[in-house]
mmCIF file of N, CA, C and O in Angstrom:
data_model
loop_
_atom_site.group_PDB
_atom_site.id
_atom_site.type_symbol
_atom_site.label_atom_id
_atom_site.label_comp_id
_atom_site.label_asym_id
_atom_site.label_seq_id
_atom_site.Cartn_x
_atom_site.Cartn_y
_atom_site.Cartn_z
ATOM 1 N N MET A 1 4.583 -8.711 -10.538
ATOM 2 C CA MET A 1 3.912 -8.610 -9.607
ATOM 3 C C MET A 1 3.066 -8.173 -8.375
ATOM 4 O O MET A 1 2.938 -7.002 -7.837
ATOM 5 N N ALA A 2 4.309 -8.648 -7.901
ATOM 6 C CA ALA A 2 4.526 -7.882 -5.813
ATOM 7 C C ALA A 2 5.159 -7.027 -6.478
ATOM 8 O O ALA A 2 3.859 -5.819 -5.355
ATOM 9 N N VAL A 3 6.089 -6.399 -7.226
ATOM 10 C CA VAL A 3 5.545 -4.301 -7.124
ATOM 11 C C VAL A 3 4.226 -4.076 -7.932
ATOM 12 O O VAL A 3 4.013 -3.058 -6.872
ATOM 13 N N SER A 4 3.584 -4.263 -8.228
ATOM 14 C CA SER A 4 2.378 -3.303 -8.627
ATOM 15 C C SER A 4 1.204 -3.308 -7.047
ATOM 16 O O SER A 4 0.522 -3.183 -7.148
ATOM 17 N N VAL A 5 1.542 -5.092 -6.359
ATOM 18 C CA VAL A 5 1.225 -4.987 -5.050
ATOM 19 C C VAL A 5 1.545 -4.053 -4.085
ATOM 20 O O VAL A 5 0.878 -3.364 -3.692
ATOM 21 N N MET A 6 2.790 -3.703 -4.237
ATOM 22 C CA MET A 6 3.133 -3.594 -3.227
ATOM 23 C C MET A 6 3.573 -2.021 -3.693
ATOM 24 O O MET A 6 3.396 -0.931 -2.392
ATOM 25 N N ARG A 7 3.671 -1.819 -4.414
ATOM 26 C CA ARG A 7 3.870 -0.176 -4.757
ATOM 27 C C ARG A 7 5.473 0.594 -4.527
ATOM 28 O O ARG A 7 4.601 1.654 -3.766
ATOM 29 N N ASN A 8 6.024 0.133 -4.448
ATOM 30 C CA ASN A 8 6.799 0.263 -3.659
ATOM 31 C C ASN A 8 7.400 0.532 -2.866
ATOM 32 O O ASN A 8 8.352 1.404 -2.173
ATOM 33 N N GLY A 9 5.728 0.293 -1.461
ATOM 34 C CA GLY A 9 5.420 0.323 -0.207
ATOM 35 C C GLY A 9 5.291 1.942 0.737
ATOM 36 O O GLY A 9 5.935 2.098 1.059
ATOM 37 N N ILE A 10 4.891 3.023 -0.748
ATOM 38 C CA ILE A 10 4.676 3.806 -0.588
ATOM 39 C C ILE A 10 3.196 4.125 0.117
ATOM 40 O O ILE A 10 2.397 3.889 -1.564
ATOM 41 N N PHE A 11 3.464 5.168 0.936
ATOM 42 C CA PHE A 11 1.789 5.042 2.437
ATOM 43 C C PHE A 11 0.674 6.511 1.210
ATOM 44 O O PHE A 11 2.264 7.318 0.606
ATOM 45 N N ASP A 12 -0.350 5.828 1.054
ATOM 46 C CA ASP A 12 -0.790 7.351 0.298
ATOM 47 C C ASP A 12 -1.059 8.456 1.136
ATOM 48 O O ASP A 12 -1.546 9.151 0.623
ATOM 49 N N GLU A 13 -0.890 8.183 2.518
ATOM 50 C CA GLU A 13 -0.675 10.011 3.329
ATOM 51 C C GLU A 13 -0.101 9.180 4.778
ATOM 52 O O GLU A 13 0.372 7.473 5.143
ATOM 53 N N PRO A 14 0.896 10.103 4.933
ATOM 54 C CA PRO A 14 2.626 9.047 6.256
ATOM 55 C C PRO A 14 1.152 9.685 6.949
ATOM 56 O O PRO A 14 0.356 10.057 6.957
ATOM 57 N N VAL A 15 1.875 8.998 7.456
ATOM 58 C CA VAL A 15 1.621 8.470 9.022
ATOM 59 C C VAL A 15 2.450 9.722 10.009
ATOM 60 O O VAL A 15 3.742 9.249 10.002
ATOM 61 N N TYR A 16 2.483 10.204 11.584
ATOM 62 C CA TYR A 16 3.215 11.070 12.127
ATOM 63 C C TYR A 16 2.794 10.850 13.766
ATOM 64 O O TYR A 16 2.040 10.139 13.769
ATOM 65 N N ALA A 17 4.097 10.023 13.529
ATOM 66 C CA ALA A 17 4.094 9.104 15.129
ATOM 67 C C ALA A 17 5.071 9.946 16.151
ATOM 68 O O ALA A 17 5.533 10.519 15.760
ATOM 69 N N GLY A 18 4.507 9.925 17.428
ATOM 70 C CA GLY A 18 5.193 10.419 17.986
ATOM 71 C C GLY A 18 6.841 10.269 18.736
ATOM 72 O O GLY A 18 6.379 8.877 19.373
ATOM 73 N N ARG A 19 6.951 11.247 19.226
ATOM 74 C CA ARG A 19 8.505 10.119 19.228
ATOM 75 C C ARG A 19 8.933 11.538 20.620
ATOM 76 O O ARG A 19 10.217 12.868 20.182
ATOM 77 N N GLY A 20 9.038 11.415 21.990
ATOM 78 C CA GLY A 20 8.669 12.032 22.995
ATOM 79 C C GLY A 20 7.767 13.464 22.967
ATOM 80 O O GLY A 20 6.731 13.380 22.046
ATOM 81 N N ARG A 21 7.700 14.295 24.338
ATOM 82 C CA ARG A 21 6.498 15.679 23.770
ATOM 83 C C ARG A 21 6.707 16.091 23.185
ATOM 84 O O ARG A 21 5.687 16.235 22.006
ATOM 85 N N TYR A 22 7.348 17.251 22.043
ATOM 86 C CA TYR A 22 7.623 17.862 21.227
ATOM 87 C C TYR A 22 8.301 17.296 20.004
ATOM 88 O O TYR A 22 7.618 18.012 18.766
ATOM 89 N N LEU A 23 8.779 15.767 19.221
ATOM 90 C CA LEU A 23 9.328 15.522 18.424
ATOM 91 C C LEU A 23 8.056 14.542 17.888
ATOM 92 O O LEU A 23 7.382 13.757 18.283
ATOM 93 N N VAL A 24 7.909 14.979 16.021
ATOM 94 C CA VAL A 24 7.247 14.879 15.272
ATOM 95 C C VAL A 24 7.388 13.599 14.472
ATOM 96 O O VAL A 24 8.180 13.825 13.576
ATOM 97 N N GLU A 25 7.717 12.222 13.682
ATOM 98 C CA GLU A 25 7.768 11.448 13.437
ATOM 99 C C GLU A 25 7.706 11.296 11.840
ATOM 100 O O GLU A 25 6.115 10.890 12.189
ATOM 101 N N GLU A 26 7.360 11.553 10.301
ATOM 102 C CA GLU A 26 7.001 11.727 9.152
ATOM 103 C C GLU A 26 7.260 9.901 8.803
ATOM 104 O O GLU A 26 8.298 9.902 8.489
ATOM 105 N N ILE A 27 6.835 9.167 8.724
ATOM 106 C CA ILE A 27 6.648 7.803 8.118
ATOM 107 C C ILE A 27 5.542 7.243 7.077
ATOM 108 O O ILE A 27 4.553 7.499 7.667
ATOM 109 N N SER A 28 6.261 7.438 5.830
ATOM 110 C CA SER A 28 5.464 7.631 4.854
ATOM 111 C C SER A 28 5.999 6.139 3.459
ATOM 112 O O SER A 28 5.287 6.408 2.212
ATOM 113 N N SER A 29 6.645 5.143 4.362
ATOM 114 C CA SER A 29 6.628 4.125 3.884
ATOM 115 C C SER A 29 7.054 2.713 4.822
ATOM 116 O O SER A 29 6.751 2.477 6.206
ATOM 117 N N VAL A 30 6.726 1.409 3.845
ATOM 118 C CA VAL A 30 5.954 0.242 4.528
ATOM 119 C C VAL A 30 8.405 0.357 5.645
ATOM 120 O O VAL A 30 7.685 0.414 6.258
ATOM 121 N N GLU A 31 9.165 0.875 4.832
ATOM 122 C CA GLU A 31 9.956 0.696 5.487
ATOM 123 C C GLU A 31 10.548 1.086 6.361
ATOM 124 O O GLU A 31 10.917 1.368 7.629
ATOM 125 N N GLU A 32 9.926 2.677 6.273
ATOM 126 C CA GLU A 32 10.179 3.914 7.133
ATOM 127 C C GLU A 32 9.304 3.191 8.779
ATOM 128 O O GLU A 32 9.846 3.344 9.406
ATOM 129 N N ALA A 33 8.714 2.248 8.476
ATOM 130 C CA ALA A 33 7.340 1.998 9.436
ATOM 131 C C ALA A 33 8.742 0.770 10.098
ATOM 132 O O ALA A 33 8.278 0.387 11.685
ATOM 133 N N LEU A 34 8.391 0.147 9.447
ATOM 134 C CA LEU A 34 9.910 -1.211 10.061
ATOM 135 C C LEU A 34 11.010 -0.555 10.896
ATOM 136 O O LEU A 34 11.426 -0.979 12.224
ATOM 137 N N ASP A 35 11.581 0.536 10.114
ATOM 138 C CA ASP A 35 12.493 1.468 11.101
ATOM 139 C C ASP A 35 12.168 1.212 12.319
ATOM 140 O O ASP A 35 12.951 1.650 13.183
ATOM 141 N N TYR A 36 10.641 1.468 12.040
ATOM 142 C CA TYR A 36 10.557 2.924 13.453
ATOM 143 C C TYR A 36 9.675 1.607 14.715
ATOM 144 O O TYR A 36 10.790 1.922 15.846
ATOM 145 N N LEU A 37 9.733 0.627 13.924
ATOM 146 C CA LEU A 37 8.871 -0.433 15.179
ATOM 147 C C LEU A 37 10.909 -0.658 15.483
ATOM 148 O O LEU A 37 10.974 -0.933 16.591
ATOM 149 N N GLU A 38 11.789 -1.129 14.748
ATOM 150 C CA GLU A 38 12.972 -1.875 15.402
ATOM 151 C C GLU A 38 13.580 -0.504 15.964
ATOM 152 O O GLU A 38 13.909 -1.010 17.330
ATOM 153 N N VAL A 39 13.745 0.838 15.642
ATOM 154 C CA VAL A 39 13.785 1.357 16.650
ATOM 155 C C VAL A 39 13.385 1.168 17.903
ATOM 156 O O VAL A 39 14.106 1.611 19.769
ATOM 157 N N ARG A 40 11.960 1.229 18.321
ATOM 158 C CA ARG A 40 10.892 1.589 19.482
ATOM 159 C C ARG A 40 11.967 0.081 20.356
ATOM 160 O O ARG A 40 11.448 0.283 21.796
ATOM 161 N N SER A 41 12.009 -1.103 19.736
ATOM 162 C CA SER A 41 12.463 -1.592 20.651
ATOM 163 C C SER A 41 11.141 -2.476 21.552
ATOM 164 O O SER A 41 11.352 -2.494 22.552
ATOM 165 N N PHE A 42 10.214 -3.247 20.593
ATOM 166 C CA PHE A 42 8.743 -3.100 21.367
ATOM 167 C C PHE A 42 9.371 -4.743 22.290
ATOM 168 O O PHE A 42 9.437 -4.920 21.495
ATOM 169 N N ASP A 43 8.205 -4.649 22.892
ATOM 170 C CA ASP A 43 8.820 -6.321 23.730
ATOM 171 C C ASP A 43 8.646 -7.565 22.840
ATOM 172 O O ASP A 43 7.265 -7.152 22.197
ATOM 173 N N GLU A 44 8.725 -8.126 23.306
ATOM 174 C CA GLU A 44 8.639 -9.307 22.359
ATOM 175 C C GLU A 44 7.309 -10.985 22.432
ATOM 176 O O GLU A 44 7.415 -10.783 21.049
ATOM 177 N N SER A 45 6.657 -9.998 23.793
ATOM 178 C CA SER A 45 5.394 -10.385 24.292
ATOM 179 C C SER A 45 4.177 -9.995 23.978
ATOM 180 O O SER A 45 3.462 -9.625 23.861
ATOM 181 N N ASP A 46 4.475 -8.608 22.801
ATOM 182 C CA ASP A 46 3.598 -7.805 22.377
ATOM 183 C C ASP A 46 2.846 -8.053 21.946
ATOM 184 O O ASP A 46 4.011 -8.031 20.440
ATOM 185 N N VAL A 47 1.730 -8.351 21.413
ATOM 186 C CA VAL A 47 1.227 -9.175 20.357
ATOM 187 C C VAL A 47 0.645 -7.834 19.157
ATOM 188 O O VAL A 47 0.983 -7.940 18.624
ATOM 189 N N ILE A 48 0.668 -6.720 20.163
ATOM 190 C CA ILE A 48 0.286 -5.766 18.924
ATOM 191 C C ILE A 48 1.069 -5.172 17.922
ATOM 192 O O ILE A 48 0.886 -5.136 16.892
ATOM 193 N N ALA A 49 2.398 -5.336 18.815
ATOM 194 C CA ALA A 49 3.499 -4.924 17.748
ATOM 195 C C ALA A 49 4.204 -6.346 17.217
ATOM 196 O O ALA A 49 4.286 -5.637 15.647
ATOM 197 N N THR A 50 4.134 -7.175 17.652
ATOM 198 C CA THR A 50 4.735 -8.314 16.370
ATOM 199 C C THR A 50 3.590 -8.318 15.112
ATOM 200 O O THR A 50 4.209 -8.947 14.589
ATOM 201 N N VAL A 51 1.669 -8.292 15.672
ATOM 202 C CA VAL A 51 1.020 -8.398 14.104
ATOM 203 C C VAL A 51 1.803 -7.073 13.209
ATOM 204 O O VAL A 51 1.583 -7.655 12.184
ATOM 205 N N THR A 52 2.021 -6.312 13.433
ATOM 206 C CA THR A 52 2.214 -5.375 12.688
ATOM 207 C C THR A 52 3.362 -5.320 12.338
ATOM 208 O O THR A 52 3.306 -5.248 10.811
ATOM 209 N N TRP A 53 4.334 -5.704 12.393
ATOM 210 C CA TRP A 53 6.024 -5.645 12.062
ATOM 211 C C TRP A 53 5.561 -7.101 10.945
ATOM 212 O O TRP A 53 5.922 -7.579 9.499
ATOM 213 N N GLN A 54 4.044 -8.287 11.609
ATOM 214 C CA GLN A 54 3.750 -9.182 10.720
ATOM 215 C C GLN A 54 3.847 -8.923 9.626
ATOM 216 O O GLN A 54 3.760 -9.078 7.784
ATOM 217 N N ALA A 55 2.709 -8.150 9.433
ATOM 218 C CA ALA A 55 1.999 -7.267 8.707
ATOM 219 C C ALA A 55 2.792 -6.543 7.501
ATOM 220 O O ALA A 55 2.680 -5.963 6.811
ATOM 221 N N LEU A 56 3.838 -5.833 8.477
ATOM 222 C CA LEU A 56 4.293 -5.218 7.442
ATOM 223 C C LEU A 56 5.453 -6.098 6.948
ATOM 224 O O LEU A 56 5.220 -5.183 4.929
ATOM 225 N N SER A 57 6.504 -6.662 6.973
ATOM 226 C CA SER A 57 6.429 -7.889 7.040
ATOM 227 C C SER A 57 6.093 -8.033 5.035
ATOM 228 O O SER A 57 6.961 -8.536 3.975
ATOM 229 N N ARG A 58 4.765 -8.593 5.392
ATOM 230 C CA ARG A 58 3.787 -9.862 4.760
ATOM 231 C C ARG A 58 3.981 -8.736 3.278
ATOM 232 O O ARG A 58 4.089 -8.971 2.113
ATOM 233 N N CYS A 59 3.694 -7.819 3.798
ATOM 234 C CA CYS A 59 4.196 -5.929 2.128
ATOM 235 C C CYS A 59 4.778 -6.214 1.550
ATOM 236 O O CYS A 59 4.960 -6.217 0.339
ATOM 237 N N LEU A 60 5.608 -6.349 2.291
ATOM 238 C CA LEU A 60 7.310 -5.836 1.109
ATOM 239 C C LEU A 60 7.152 -7.245 0.970
ATOM 240 O O LEU A 60 8.299 -7.687 -0.115
ATOM 241 N N GLU A 61 6.838 -8.209 1.186
ATOM 242 C CA GLU A 61 6.934 -9.523 -0.139
ATOM 243 C C GLU A 61 5.905 -9.542 -0.898
ATOM 244 O O GLU A 61 5.374 -10.715 -1.932
ATOM 245 N N GLY A 62 4.703 -8.939 -0.284
ATOM 246 C CA GLY A 62 3.951 -8.797 -1.402
ATOM 247 C C GLY A 62 2.402 -9.415 -1.297
ATOM 248 O O GLY A 62 2.039 -9.847 -2.487
ATOM 249 N N LYS A 63 2.854 -10.005 -0.074
ATOM 250 C CA LYS A 63 1.400 -10.468 -0.441
ATOM 251 C C LYS A 63 -0.052 -9.666 0.721
ATOM 252 O O LYS A 63 -0.749 -10.614 1.149
ATOM 253 N N LEU A 64 0.137 -8.714 0.871
ATOM 254 C CA LEU A 64 -0.164 -7.810 1.940
ATOM 255 C C LEU A 64 0.250 -6.245 0.845
ATOM 256 O O LEU A 64 0.898 -5.648 1.229
ATOM 257 N N LEU A 65 -1.363 -5.966 0.836
ATOM 258 C CA LEU A 65 -1.733 -4.523 0.177
ATOM 259 C C LEU A 65 -0.936 -3.427 0.890
ATOM 260 O O LEU A 65 -1.511 -3.213 2.523
ATOM 261 N N VAL A 66 -0.712 -2.447 0.163
ATOM 262 C CA VAL A 66 -0.115 -1.341 1.388
ATOM 263 C C VAL A 66 -1.038 -0.533 2.451
ATOM 264 O O VAL A 66 -0.234 0.270 3.632
ATOM 265 N N SER A 67 -1.816 -0.240 1.593
ATOM 266 C CA SER A 67 -3.057 0.343 2.861
ATOM 267 C C SER A 67 -3.570 -0.747 3.170
ATOM 268 O O SER A 67 -3.827 0.062 4.445
ATOM 269 N N ALA A 68 -3.645 -2.371 3.078
ATOM 270 C CA ALA A 68 -3.503 -2.443 4.300
ATOM 271 C C ALA A 68 -2.430 -3.126 5.664
ATOM 272 O O ALA A 68 -2.735 -2.106 7.052
ATOM 273 N N ALA A 69 -1.304 -2.534 5.128
ATOM 274 C CA ALA A 69 -1.023 -2.382 5.908
ATOM 275 C C ALA A 69 -0.064 -1.202 6.833
ATOM 276 O O ALA A 69 0.291 -1.534 7.963
ATOM 277 N N ARG A 70 0.063 -0.162 5.630
ATOM 278 C CA ARG A 70 -0.459 1.572 6.304
ATOM 279 C C ARG A 70 -1.133 1.282 7.958
ATOM 280 O O ARG A 70 -1.211 2.065 8.888
ATOM 281 N N GLU A 71 -2.758 0.699 7.186
ATOM 282 C CA GLU A 71 -3.777 0.562 8.915
ATOM 283 C C GLU A 71 -3.691 0.407 9.271
ATOM 284 O O GLU A 71 -3.607 0.542 10.746
ATOM 285 N N THR A 72 -2.634 -0.999 9.623
ATOM 286 C CA THR A 72 -2.260 -1.249 10.707
ATOM 287 C C THR A 72 -1.285 -0.996 11.549
ATOM 288 O O THR A 72 -1.182 -0.819 12.942
ATOM 289 N N PHE A 73 0.249 0.087 10.765
ATOM 290 C CA PHE A 73 0.714 0.651 11.600
ATOM 291 C C PHE A 73 -0.138 1.012 11.823
ATOM 292 O O PHE A 73 0.450 2.559 13.896
ATOM 293 N N TYR A 74 -0.619 2.412 11.903
ATOM 294 C CA TYR A 74 -1.392 2.581 12.516
ATOM 295 C C TYR A 74 -2.459 2.868 12.881
ATOM 296 O O TYR A 74 -2.244 3.302 14.675
ATOM 297 N N ARG A 75 -3.478 2.326 13.710
ATOM 298 C CA ARG A 75 -4.106 1.696 14.125
ATOM 299 C C ARG A 75 -3.092 1.231 15.134
ATOM 300 O O ARG A 75 -3.499 1.649 16.865
ATOM 301 N N MET A 76 -2.004 0.174 15.235
ATOM 302 C CA MET A 76 -0.860 -0.079 16.297
ATOM 303 C C MET A 76 -0.441 1.484 17.166
ATOM 304 O O MET A 76 -0.213 1.729 18.061
ATOM 305 N N LEU A 77 -0.283 2.937 16.666
ATOM 306 C CA LEU A 77 -0.124 3.750 16.699
ATOM 307 C C LEU A 77 -0.755 4.380 18.045
ATOM 308 O O LEU A 77 -1.232 4.459 18.896
ATOM 309 N N LYS A 78 -2.102 4.215 18.080
ATOM 310 C CA LYS A 78 -3.414 4.917 17.876
ATOM 311 C C LYS A 78 -3.393 4.323 19.167
ATOM 312 O O LYS A 78 -3.754 4.793 20.004
ATOM 313 N N LYS A 79 -3.017 2.921 19.053
ATOM 314 C CA LYS A 79 -4.134 1.833 20.852
ATOM 315 C C LYS A 79 -3.036 2.034 21.055
ATOM 316 O O LYS A 79 -2.871 2.295 22.328
ATOM 317 N N LYS A 80 -1.871 2.765 21.262
ATOM 318 C CA LYS A 80 -0.696 3.331 22.236
ATOM 319 C C LYS A 80 -0.478 4.126 22.229
ATOM 320 O O LYS A 80 0.416 4.326 23.405
ATOM 321 N N GLY A 81 -0.822 4.990 22.232
ATOM 322 C CA GLY A 81 -1.291 6.337 22.733
ATOM 323 C C GLY A 81 0.058 7.418 21.599
ATOM 324 O O GLY A 81 0.864 8.290 21.567
ATOM 325 N N MET A 82 1.131 6.893 20.691
ATOM 326 C CA MET A 82 2.002 6.980 20.243
ATOM 327 C C MET A 82 1.726 8.125 18.241
ATOM 328 O O MET A 82 2.460 8.832 18.269
ATOM 329 N N LEU A 83 -0.040 7.794 18.040
ATOM 330 C CA LEU A 83 0.112 8.712 17.414
ATOM 331 C C LEU A 83 0.041 10.345 17.195
ATOM 332 O O LEU A 83 -0.761 10.604 17.826
ATOM 333 N N ALA A 84 0.657 11.292 16.479
ATOM 334 C CA ALA A 84 -0.066 12.260 16.122
ATOM 335 C C ALA A 84 -0.218 12.564 14.994
ATOM 336 O O ALA A 84 0.018 12.159 14.102
ATOM 337 N N GLU A 85 -2.005 13.451 15.364
ATOM 338 C CA GLU A 85 -2.588 13.975 13.954
ATOM 339 C C GLU A 85 -1.914 15.193 13.918
ATOM 340 O O GLU A 85 -2.858 15.908 14.846
ATOM 341 N N PRO A 86 -1.144 16.448 13.326
ATOM 342 C CA PRO A 86 -0.278 17.893 12.753
ATOM 343 C C PRO A 86 -1.862 18.019 12.742
ATOM 344 O O PRO A 86 -2.293 17.145 11.792
ATOM 345 N N ARG A 87 -2.659 19.451 13.064
ATOM 346 C CA ARG A 87 -3.908 19.503 13.412
ATOM 347 C C ARG A 87 -3.442 21.164 12.367
ATOM 348 O O ARG A 87 -3.742 22.569 10.843
ATOM 349 N N THR A 88 -1.627 21.637 12.599
ATOM 350 C CA THR A 88 -1.315 22.752 11.320
ATOM 351 C C THR A 88 0.106 22.123 10.394
ATOM 352 O O THR A 88 0.675 21.726 10.876
ATOM 353 N N THR A 89 0.065 22.724 9.566
ATOM 354 C CA THR A 89 1.150 22.651 8.647
ATOM 355 C C THR A 89 1.806 23.962 8.149
ATOM 356 O O THR A 89 0.837 25.341 8.062
ATOM 357 N N LEU A 90 2.508 24.626 8.336
ATOM 358 C CA LEU A 90 3.642 25.111 7.428
ATOM 359 C C LEU A 90 3.772 25.050 5.742
ATOM 360 O O LEU A 90 3.773 23.920 5.219
ATOM 361 N N ILE A 91 3.331 26.122 4.616
ATOM 362 C CA ILE A 91 3.573 26.023 3.849
ATOM 363 C C ILE A 91 4.577 26.875 4.128
ATOM 364 O O ILE A 91 5.471 28.744 3.831
ATOM 365 N N ILE A 92 5.560 25.939 2.610
ATOM 366 C CA ILE A 92 6.927 26.447 2.676
ATOM 367 C C ILE A 92 6.509 28.342 1.149
ATOM 368 O O ILE A 92 6.184 27.771 0.484
ATOM 369 N N GLY A 93 7.216 29.168 1.731
ATOM 370 C CA GLY A 93 7.299 30.386 1.527
ATOM 371 C C GLY A 93 6.419 30.804 1.932
ATOM 372 O O GLY A 93 7.163 31.947 0.940
ATOM 373 N N GLN A 94 5.743 31.469 2.359
ATOM 374 C CA GLN A 94 4.605 32.091 3.551
ATOM 375 C C GLN A 94 4.715 31.623 4.493
ATOM 376 O O GLN A 94 5.721 30.277 5.301
ATOM 377 N N ASP A 95 4.445 33.144 5.330
ATOM 378 C CA ASP A 95 4.670 33.106 6.792
ATOM 379 C C ASP A 95 3.051 32.882 7.219
ATOM 380 O O ASP A 95 3.781 32.847 8.789
ATOM 381 N N GLN A 96 2.224 32.227 6.878
ATOM 382 C CA GLN A 96 1.023 31.481 7.423
ATOM 383 C C GLN A 96 1.153 30.381 7.688
ATOM 384 O O GLN A 96 1.111 29.339 5.949
ATOM 385 N N ALA A 97 0.790 29.852 8.374
ATOM 386 C CA ALA A 97 -0.152 28.223 8.594
ATOM 387 C C ALA A 97 -1.256 28.406 8.011
ATOM 388 O O ALA A 97 -2.289 28.831 7.965
ATOM 389 N N ARG A 98 -1.535 26.509 7.828
ATOM 390 C CA ARG A 98 -3.112 26.666 7.117
ATOM 391 C C ARG A 98 -4.299 25.438 7.907
ATOM 392 O O ARG A 98 -2.724 25.041 7.914
ATOM 393 N N ASP A 99 -4.695 25.540 8.457
ATOM 394 C CA ASP A 99 -5.645 24.659 9.086
ATOM 395 C C ASP A 99 -5.072 22.446 7.904
ATOM 396 O O ASP A 99 -6.124 22.743 6.999
ATOM 397 N N VAL A 100 -4.698 21.709 8.441
ATOM 398 C CA VAL A 100 -5.024 21.036 7.794
ATOM 399 C C VAL A 100 -6.318 19.634 7.785
ATOM 400 O O VAL A 100 -6.463 18.166 8.059
ATOM 401 N N ALA A 101 -7.001 19.688 9.131
ATOM 402 C CA ALA A 101 -7.639 19.187 9.886
ATOM 403 C C ALA A 101 -9.307 19.646 9.252
ATOM 404 O O ALA A 101 -9.463 19.864 8.619
#
């Protein structure tokens, strides 16, 4: 039952998190989101990061839907100004870009 709720922890749509001025990291699963939080080493008194960590952990336990965990992670990044929303992506094998927004 937990596997059907979790669906392997894969997000329906990836979340893009800024890493520095020019780098953007694509996060497409609960595990990747937890890794991102771990690498960023948020302060223990950071309530938003703590709630996000708990939501992602509950998802891995099968107690929360992947979509809810993704939304919590998305909103945390947005609130902290770390969300990157790429407007353009390159199509592999072609020289032109297309607007994805």
